[in-house]
PDB file of C-alpha atoms and ligand atoms in Angstrom:
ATOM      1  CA  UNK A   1      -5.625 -15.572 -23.361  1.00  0.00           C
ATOM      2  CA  UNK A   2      -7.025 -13.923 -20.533  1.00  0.00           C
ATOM      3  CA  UNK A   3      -9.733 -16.195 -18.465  1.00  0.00           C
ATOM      4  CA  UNK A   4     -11.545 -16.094 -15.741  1.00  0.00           C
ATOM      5  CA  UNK A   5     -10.300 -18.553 -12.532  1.00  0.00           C
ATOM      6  CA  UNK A   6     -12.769 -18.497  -9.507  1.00  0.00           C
ATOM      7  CA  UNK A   7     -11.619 -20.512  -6.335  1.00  0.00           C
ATOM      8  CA  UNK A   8     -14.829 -21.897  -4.410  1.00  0.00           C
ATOM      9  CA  UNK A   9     -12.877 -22.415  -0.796  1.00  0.00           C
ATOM     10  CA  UNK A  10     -16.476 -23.830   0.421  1.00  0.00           C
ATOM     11  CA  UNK A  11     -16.404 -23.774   4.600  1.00  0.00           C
ATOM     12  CA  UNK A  12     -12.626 -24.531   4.343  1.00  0.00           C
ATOM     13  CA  UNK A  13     -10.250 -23.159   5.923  1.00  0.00           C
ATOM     14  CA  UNK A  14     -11.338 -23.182   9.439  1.00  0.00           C
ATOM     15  CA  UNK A  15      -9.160 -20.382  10.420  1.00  0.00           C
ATOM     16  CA  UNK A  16      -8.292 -16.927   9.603  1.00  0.00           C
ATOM     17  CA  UNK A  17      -4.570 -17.702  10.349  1.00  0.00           C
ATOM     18  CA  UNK A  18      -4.817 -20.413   7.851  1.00  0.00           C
ATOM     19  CA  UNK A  19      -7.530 -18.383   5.001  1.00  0.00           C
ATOM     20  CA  UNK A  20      -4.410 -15.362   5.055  1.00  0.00           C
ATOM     21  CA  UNK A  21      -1.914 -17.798   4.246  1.00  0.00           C
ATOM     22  CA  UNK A  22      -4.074 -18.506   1.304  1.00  0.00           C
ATOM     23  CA  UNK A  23      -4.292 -14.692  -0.017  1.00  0.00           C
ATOM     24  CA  UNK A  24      -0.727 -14.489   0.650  1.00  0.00           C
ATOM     25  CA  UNK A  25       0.259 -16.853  -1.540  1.00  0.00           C
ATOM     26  CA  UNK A  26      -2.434 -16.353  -4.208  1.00  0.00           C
ATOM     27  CA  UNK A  27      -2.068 -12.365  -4.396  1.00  0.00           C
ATOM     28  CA  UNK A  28       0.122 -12.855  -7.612  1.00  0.00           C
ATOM     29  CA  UNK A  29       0.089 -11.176 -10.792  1.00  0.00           C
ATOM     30  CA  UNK A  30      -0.847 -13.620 -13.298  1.00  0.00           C
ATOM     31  CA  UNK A  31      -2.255 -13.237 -16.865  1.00  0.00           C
ATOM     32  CA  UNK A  32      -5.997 -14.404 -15.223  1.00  0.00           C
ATOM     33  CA  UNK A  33      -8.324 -12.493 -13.507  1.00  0.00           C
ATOM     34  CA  UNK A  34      -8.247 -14.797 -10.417  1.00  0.00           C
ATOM     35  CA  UNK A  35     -11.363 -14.398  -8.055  1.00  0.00           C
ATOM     36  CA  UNK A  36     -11.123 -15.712  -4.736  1.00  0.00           C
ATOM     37  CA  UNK A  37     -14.192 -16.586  -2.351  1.00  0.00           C
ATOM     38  CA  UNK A  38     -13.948 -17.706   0.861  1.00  0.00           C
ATOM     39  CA  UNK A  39     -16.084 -17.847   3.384  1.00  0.00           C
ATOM     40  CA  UNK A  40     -17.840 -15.331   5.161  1.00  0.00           C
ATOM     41  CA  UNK A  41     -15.597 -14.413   8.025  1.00  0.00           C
ATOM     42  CA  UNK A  42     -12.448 -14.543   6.169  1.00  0.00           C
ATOM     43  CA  UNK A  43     -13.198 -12.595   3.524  1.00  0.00           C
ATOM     44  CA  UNK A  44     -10.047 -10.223   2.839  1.00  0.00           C
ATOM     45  CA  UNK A  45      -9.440  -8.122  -0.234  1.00  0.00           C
ATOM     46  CA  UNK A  46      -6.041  -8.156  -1.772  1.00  0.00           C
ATOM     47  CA  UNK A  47      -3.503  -6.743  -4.814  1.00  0.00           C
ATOM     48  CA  UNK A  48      -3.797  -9.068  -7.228  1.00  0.00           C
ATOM     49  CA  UNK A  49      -6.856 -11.073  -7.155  1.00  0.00           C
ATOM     50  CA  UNK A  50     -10.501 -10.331  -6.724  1.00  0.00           C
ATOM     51  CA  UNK A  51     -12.777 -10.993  -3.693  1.00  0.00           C
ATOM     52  CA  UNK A  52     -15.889 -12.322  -4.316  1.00  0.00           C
ATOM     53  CA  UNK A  53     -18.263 -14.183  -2.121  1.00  0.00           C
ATOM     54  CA  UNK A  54     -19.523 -17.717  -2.393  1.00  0.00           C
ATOM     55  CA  UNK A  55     -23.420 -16.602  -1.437  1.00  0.00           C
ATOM     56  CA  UNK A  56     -25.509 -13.638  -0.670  1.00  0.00           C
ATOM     57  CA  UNK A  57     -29.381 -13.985   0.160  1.00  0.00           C
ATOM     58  CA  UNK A  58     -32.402 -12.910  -1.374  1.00  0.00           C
ATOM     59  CA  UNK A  59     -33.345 -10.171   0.178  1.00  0.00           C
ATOM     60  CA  UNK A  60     -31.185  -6.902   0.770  1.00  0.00           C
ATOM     61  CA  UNK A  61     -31.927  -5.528   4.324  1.00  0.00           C
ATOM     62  CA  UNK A  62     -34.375  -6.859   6.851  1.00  0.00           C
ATOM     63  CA  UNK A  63     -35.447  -9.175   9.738  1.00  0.00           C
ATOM     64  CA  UNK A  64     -33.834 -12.424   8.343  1.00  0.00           C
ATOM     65  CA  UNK A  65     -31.362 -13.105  11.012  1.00  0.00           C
ATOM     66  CA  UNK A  66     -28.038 -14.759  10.165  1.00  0.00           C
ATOM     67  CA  UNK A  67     -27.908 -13.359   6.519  1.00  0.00           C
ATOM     68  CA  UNK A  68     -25.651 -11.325   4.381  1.00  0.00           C
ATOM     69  CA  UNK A  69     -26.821  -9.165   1.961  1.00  0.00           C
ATOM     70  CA  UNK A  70     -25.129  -8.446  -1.829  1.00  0.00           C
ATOM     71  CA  UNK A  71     -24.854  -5.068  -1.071  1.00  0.00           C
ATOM     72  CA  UNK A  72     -22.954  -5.342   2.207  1.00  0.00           C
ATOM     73  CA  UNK A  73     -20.843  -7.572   0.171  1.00  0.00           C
ATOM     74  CA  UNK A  74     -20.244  -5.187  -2.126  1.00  0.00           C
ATOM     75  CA  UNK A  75     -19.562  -2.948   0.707  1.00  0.00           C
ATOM     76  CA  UNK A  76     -16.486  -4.698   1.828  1.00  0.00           C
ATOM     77  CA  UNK A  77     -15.091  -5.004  -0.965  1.00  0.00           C
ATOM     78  CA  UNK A  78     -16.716  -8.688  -3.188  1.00  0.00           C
ATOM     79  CA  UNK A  79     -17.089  -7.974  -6.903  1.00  0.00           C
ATOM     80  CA  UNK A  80     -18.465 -11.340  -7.592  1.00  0.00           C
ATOM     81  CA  UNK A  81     -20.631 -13.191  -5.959  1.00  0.00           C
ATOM     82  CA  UNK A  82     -21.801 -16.765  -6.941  1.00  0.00           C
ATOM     83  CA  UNK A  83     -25.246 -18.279  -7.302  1.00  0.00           C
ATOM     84  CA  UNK A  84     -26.854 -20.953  -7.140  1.00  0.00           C
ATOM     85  CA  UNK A  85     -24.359 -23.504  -6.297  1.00  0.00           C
ATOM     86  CA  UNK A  86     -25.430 -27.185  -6.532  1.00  0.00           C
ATOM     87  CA  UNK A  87     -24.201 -27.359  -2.944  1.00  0.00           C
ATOM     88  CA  UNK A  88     -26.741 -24.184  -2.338  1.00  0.00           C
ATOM     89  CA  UNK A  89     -29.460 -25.678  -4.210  1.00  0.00           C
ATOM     90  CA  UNK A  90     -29.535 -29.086  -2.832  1.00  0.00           C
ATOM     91  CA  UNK A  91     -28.524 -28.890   0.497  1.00  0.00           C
ATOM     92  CA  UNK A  92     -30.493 -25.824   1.369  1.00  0.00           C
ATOM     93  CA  UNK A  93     -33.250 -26.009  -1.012  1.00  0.00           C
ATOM     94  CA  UNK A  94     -33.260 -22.991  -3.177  1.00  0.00           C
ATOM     95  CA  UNK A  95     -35.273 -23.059  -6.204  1.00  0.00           C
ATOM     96  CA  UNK A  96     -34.832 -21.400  -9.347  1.00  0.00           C
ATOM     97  CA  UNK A  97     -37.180 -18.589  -8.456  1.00  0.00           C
ATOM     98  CA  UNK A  98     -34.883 -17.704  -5.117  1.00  0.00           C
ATOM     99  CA  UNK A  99     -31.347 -17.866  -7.465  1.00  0.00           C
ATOM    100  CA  UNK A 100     -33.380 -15.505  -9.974  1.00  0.00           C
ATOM    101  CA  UNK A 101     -33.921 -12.719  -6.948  1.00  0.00           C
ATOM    102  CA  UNK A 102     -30.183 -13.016  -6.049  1.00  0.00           C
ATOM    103  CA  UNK A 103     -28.995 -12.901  -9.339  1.00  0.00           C
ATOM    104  CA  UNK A 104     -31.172  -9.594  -9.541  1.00  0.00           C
ATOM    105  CA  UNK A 105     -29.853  -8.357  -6.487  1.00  0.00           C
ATOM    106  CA  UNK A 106     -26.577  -8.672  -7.297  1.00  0.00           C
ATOM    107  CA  UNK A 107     -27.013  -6.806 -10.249  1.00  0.00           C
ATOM    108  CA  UNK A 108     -28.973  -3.946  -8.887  1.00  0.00           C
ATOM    109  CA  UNK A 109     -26.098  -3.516  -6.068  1.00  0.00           C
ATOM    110  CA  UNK A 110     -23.238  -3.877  -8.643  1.00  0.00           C
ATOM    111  CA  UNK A 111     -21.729  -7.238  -7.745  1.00  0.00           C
ATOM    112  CA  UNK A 112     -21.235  -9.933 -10.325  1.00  0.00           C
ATOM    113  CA  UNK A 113     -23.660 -12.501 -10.322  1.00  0.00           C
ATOM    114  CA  UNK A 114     -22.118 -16.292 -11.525  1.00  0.00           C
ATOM    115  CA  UNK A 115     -24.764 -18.254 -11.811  1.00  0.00           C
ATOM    116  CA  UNK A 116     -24.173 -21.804 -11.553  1.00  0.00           C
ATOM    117  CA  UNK A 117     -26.296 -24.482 -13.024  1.00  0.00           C
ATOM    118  CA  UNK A 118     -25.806 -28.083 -14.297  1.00  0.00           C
ATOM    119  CA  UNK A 119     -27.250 -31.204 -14.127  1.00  0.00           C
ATOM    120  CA  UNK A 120     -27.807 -33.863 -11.698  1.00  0.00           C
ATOM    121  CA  UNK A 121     -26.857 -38.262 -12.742  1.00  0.00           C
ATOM    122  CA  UNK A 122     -30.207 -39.464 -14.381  1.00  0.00           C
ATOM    123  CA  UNK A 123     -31.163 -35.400 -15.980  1.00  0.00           C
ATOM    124  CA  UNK A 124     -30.506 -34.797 -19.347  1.00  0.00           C
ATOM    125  CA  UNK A 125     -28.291 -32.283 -20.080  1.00  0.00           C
ATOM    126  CA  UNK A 126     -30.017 -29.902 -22.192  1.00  0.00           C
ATOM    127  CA  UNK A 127     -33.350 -30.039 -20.489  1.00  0.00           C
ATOM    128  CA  UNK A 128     -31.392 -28.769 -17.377  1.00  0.00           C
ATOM    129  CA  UNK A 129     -29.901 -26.078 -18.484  1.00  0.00           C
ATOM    130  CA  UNK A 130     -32.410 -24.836 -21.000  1.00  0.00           C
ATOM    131  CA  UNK A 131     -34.602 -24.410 -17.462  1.00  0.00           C
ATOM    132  CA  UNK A 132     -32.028 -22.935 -15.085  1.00  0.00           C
ATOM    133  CA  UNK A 133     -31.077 -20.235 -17.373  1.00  0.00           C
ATOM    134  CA  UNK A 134     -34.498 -19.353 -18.377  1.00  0.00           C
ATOM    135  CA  UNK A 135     -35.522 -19.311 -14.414  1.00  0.00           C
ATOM    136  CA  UNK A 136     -32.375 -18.257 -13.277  1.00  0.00           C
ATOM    137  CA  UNK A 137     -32.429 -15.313 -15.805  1.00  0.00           C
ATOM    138  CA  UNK A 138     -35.473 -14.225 -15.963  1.00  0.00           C
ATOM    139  CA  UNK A 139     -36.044 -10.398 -16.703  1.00  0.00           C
ATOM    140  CA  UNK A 140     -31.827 -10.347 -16.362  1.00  0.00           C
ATOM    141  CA  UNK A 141     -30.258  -8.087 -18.237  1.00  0.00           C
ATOM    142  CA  UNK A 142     -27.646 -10.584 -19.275  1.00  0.00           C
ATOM    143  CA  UNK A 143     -25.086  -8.319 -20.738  1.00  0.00           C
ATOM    144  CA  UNK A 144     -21.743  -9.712 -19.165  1.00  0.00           C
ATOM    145  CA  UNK A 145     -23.154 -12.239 -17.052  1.00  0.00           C
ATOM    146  CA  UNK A 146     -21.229 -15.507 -16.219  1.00  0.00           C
ATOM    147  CA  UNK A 147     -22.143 -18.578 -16.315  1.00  0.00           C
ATOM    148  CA  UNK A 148     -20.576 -21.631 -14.516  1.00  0.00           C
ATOM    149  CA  UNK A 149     -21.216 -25.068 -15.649  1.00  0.00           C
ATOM    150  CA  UNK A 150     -21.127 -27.844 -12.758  1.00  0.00           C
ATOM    151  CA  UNK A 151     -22.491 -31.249 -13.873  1.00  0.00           C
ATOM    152  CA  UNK A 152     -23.138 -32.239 -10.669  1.00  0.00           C
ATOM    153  CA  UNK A 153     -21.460 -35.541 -10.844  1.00  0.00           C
ATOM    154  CA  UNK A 154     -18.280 -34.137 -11.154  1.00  0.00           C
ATOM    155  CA  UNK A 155     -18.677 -31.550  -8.619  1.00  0.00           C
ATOM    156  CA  UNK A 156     -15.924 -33.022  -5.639  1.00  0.00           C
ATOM    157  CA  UNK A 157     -15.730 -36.344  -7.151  1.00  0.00           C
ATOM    158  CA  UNK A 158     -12.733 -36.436  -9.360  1.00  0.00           C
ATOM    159  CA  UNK A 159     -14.134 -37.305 -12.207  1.00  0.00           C
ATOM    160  CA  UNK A 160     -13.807 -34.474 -14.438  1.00  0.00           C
ATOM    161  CA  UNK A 161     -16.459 -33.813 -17.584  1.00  0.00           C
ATOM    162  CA  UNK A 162     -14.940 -35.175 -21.067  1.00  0.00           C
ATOM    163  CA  UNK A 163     -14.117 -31.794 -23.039  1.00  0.00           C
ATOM    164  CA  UNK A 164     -16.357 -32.825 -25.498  1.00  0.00           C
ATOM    165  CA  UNK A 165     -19.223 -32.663 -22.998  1.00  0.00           C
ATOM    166  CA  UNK A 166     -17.777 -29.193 -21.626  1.00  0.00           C
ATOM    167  CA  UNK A 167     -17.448 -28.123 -25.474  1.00  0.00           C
ATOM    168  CA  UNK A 168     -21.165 -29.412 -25.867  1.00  0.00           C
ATOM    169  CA  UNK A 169     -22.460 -27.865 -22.683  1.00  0.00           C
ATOM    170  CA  UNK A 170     -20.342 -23.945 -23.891  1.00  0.00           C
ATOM    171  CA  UNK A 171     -21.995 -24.226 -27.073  1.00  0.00           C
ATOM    172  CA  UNK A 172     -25.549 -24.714 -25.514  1.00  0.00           C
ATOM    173  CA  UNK A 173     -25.180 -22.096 -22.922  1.00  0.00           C
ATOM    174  CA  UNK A 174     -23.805 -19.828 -25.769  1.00  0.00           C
ATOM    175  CA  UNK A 175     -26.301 -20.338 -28.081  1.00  0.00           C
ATOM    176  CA  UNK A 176     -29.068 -19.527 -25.461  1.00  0.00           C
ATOM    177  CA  UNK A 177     -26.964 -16.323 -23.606  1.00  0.00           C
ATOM    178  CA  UNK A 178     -24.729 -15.273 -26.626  1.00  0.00           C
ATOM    179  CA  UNK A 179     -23.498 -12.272 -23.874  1.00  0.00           C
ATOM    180  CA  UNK A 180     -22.261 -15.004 -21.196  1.00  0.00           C
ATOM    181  CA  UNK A 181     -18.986 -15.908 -20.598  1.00  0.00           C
ATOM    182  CA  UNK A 182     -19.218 -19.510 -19.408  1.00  0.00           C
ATOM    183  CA  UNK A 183     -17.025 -21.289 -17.036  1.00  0.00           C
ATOM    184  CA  UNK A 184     -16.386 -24.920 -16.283  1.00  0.00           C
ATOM    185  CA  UNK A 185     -16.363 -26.260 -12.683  1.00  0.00           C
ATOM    186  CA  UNK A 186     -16.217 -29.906 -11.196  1.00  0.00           C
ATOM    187  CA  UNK A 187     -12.915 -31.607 -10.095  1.00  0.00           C
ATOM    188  CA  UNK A 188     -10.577 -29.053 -12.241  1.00  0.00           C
ATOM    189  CA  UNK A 189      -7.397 -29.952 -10.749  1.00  0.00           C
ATOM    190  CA  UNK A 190      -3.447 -28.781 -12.252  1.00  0.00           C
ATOM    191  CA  UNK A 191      -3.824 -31.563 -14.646  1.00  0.00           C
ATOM    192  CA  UNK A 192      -6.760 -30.918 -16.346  1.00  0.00           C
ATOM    193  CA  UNK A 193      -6.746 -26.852 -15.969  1.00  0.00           C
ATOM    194  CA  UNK A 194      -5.326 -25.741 -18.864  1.00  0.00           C
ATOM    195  CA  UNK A 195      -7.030 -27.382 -21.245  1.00  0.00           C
ATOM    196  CA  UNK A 196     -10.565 -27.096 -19.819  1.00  0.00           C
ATOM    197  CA  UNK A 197      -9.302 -22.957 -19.818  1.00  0.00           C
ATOM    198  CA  UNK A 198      -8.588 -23.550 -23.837  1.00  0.00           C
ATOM    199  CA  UNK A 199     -12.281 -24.649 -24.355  1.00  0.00           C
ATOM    200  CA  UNK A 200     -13.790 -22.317 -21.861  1.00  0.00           C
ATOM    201  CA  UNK A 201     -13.726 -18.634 -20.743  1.00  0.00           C
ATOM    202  CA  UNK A 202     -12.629 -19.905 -17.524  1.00  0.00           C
ATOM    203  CA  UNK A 203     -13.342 -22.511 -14.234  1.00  0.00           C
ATOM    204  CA  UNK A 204     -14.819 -22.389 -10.791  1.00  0.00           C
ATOM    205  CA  UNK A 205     -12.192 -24.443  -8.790  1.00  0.00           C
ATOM    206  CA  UNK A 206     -13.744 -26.146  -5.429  1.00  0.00           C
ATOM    207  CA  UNK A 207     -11.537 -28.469  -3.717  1.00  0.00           C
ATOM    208  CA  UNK A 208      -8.322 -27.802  -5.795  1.00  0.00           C
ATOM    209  CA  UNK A 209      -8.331 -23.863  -4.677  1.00  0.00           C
ATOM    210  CA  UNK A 210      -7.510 -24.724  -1.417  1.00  0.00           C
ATOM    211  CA  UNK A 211      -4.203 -27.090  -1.759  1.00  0.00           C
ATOM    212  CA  UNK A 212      -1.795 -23.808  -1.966  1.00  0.00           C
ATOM    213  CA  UNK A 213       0.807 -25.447  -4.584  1.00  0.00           C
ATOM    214  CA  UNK A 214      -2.191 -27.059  -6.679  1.00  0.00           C
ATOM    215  CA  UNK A 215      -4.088 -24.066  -7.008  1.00  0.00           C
ATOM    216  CA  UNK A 216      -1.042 -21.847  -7.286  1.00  0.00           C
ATOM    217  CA  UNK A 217       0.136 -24.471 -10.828  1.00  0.00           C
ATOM    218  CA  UNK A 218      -3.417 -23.567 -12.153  1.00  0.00           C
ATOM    219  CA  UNK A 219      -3.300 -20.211 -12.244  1.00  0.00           C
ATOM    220  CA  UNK A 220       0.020 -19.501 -12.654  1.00  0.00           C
TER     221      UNK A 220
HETATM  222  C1  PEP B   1     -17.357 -26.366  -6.841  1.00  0.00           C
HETATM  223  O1  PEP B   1     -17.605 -26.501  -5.663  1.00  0.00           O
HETATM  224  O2  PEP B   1     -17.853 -25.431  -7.481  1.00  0.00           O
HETATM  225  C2  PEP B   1     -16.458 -27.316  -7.481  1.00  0.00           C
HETATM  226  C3  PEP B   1     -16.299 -27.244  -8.769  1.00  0.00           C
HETATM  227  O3  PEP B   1     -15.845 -28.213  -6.675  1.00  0.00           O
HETATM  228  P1  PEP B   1     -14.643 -29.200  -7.086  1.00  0.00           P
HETATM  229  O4  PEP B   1     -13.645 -28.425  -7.876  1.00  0.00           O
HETATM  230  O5  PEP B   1     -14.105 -29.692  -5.783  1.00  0.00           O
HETATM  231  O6  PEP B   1     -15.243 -30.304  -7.910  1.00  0.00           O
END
């Protein structure tokens, strides 16, 4: 079945040489719709997969030096765009209320908004994500919407979520955005791929989407 496979590339690779070799080799026809996001500078669209971008900010035009707008995204050429990244909420402190005006944004300038949300060691589940879709979505038109789960202690770690927690986690998310299509992310890898994609309507690949032959066994 068709799924959705989003590579997170993070601030890798560190050159353009290096970020083309990546498109080259992912611009494959596959059965997935495969959504690459790299960063900023690099960002190149291609055949076969989709660009999207791995942040946009808040705002859409103004005095806020140094930041990139959904709509200029959409401009060259991102049809997805993802928000609120554990990475994004932790390390640069955005709240709920900030990933709610992106999400917005994104919508209002026709990119696709992935909102990402899990928990943190110590939160319970539920709780968690209960809140960060009811702040993330609020007054979203959630028609189509995706949703990327990320417990955050398998974000980059290796340890990947049981599939009965990922099963757990769908159902949830389901049950509270029946129009979502929900993704799994955190240490996906070739191994574990396919049968996280089985339980899923796809995965948000971090570290994994930038080893060419590991990625290219995933989607493949
Ligand atoms: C991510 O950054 O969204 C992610 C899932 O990373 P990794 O696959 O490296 O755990």
């Amino acid at each position: 079945m068709k799924k959705i496979i989003i590579a997170n590339f993070k601030m890798n690779p560190l050159t353009k040489k290096e970020a083309k070799n990546l498109f080259k080799a992912y611009d494959i026809k596959t059965k997935h719709t495969v959504v690459l996001c790299p960063p900023f500078p690099f960002l190149e669209k291609g055949k076969n997969y989709i660009l999207g971008a791995q942040n946009c900010f808040c705002r859409t035009e103004g005095p806020y030096t140094g930041a990139v707008s959904s709509k200029m995204l959409k401009d060259v050429g991102c049809e997805y765009i993802l928000v609120g990244h554990s990475e994004r909420r932790h390390i640069f402190g955005e709240t709920d209320k900030i990933i709610n005006h992106k999400v917005k944004l994104c919508i209002k300038n026709k990119v696709k908004p992935v909102l990402c949300i899990g928990e943190n060691v110590g939160e319970k589940k539920s709780e968690v994500i209960k809140r960060q879709l009811k702040e993330g979505l609020k007054d979203v038109e959630t028609k189509g919407i995706i949703i990327a789960y990320e417990p955050i202690f398998a974000i980059g770690t290796g340890k990947v979520c049981e599939i009965k927690e990922i099963i757990e986690s769908y159902n949830l998310i389901k049950k509270i955005v029946p129009d979502a299509k929900v993704l799994y992310g955190g240490s996906v890898n070739s191994l574990n791929a396919k049968e996280i994609l089985k339980v899923t309507d796809g995965i948000l690949v971090g570290g994994a989407s930038i080893k060419k032959e590991e990625f290219l066994k995933i989607i493949k």
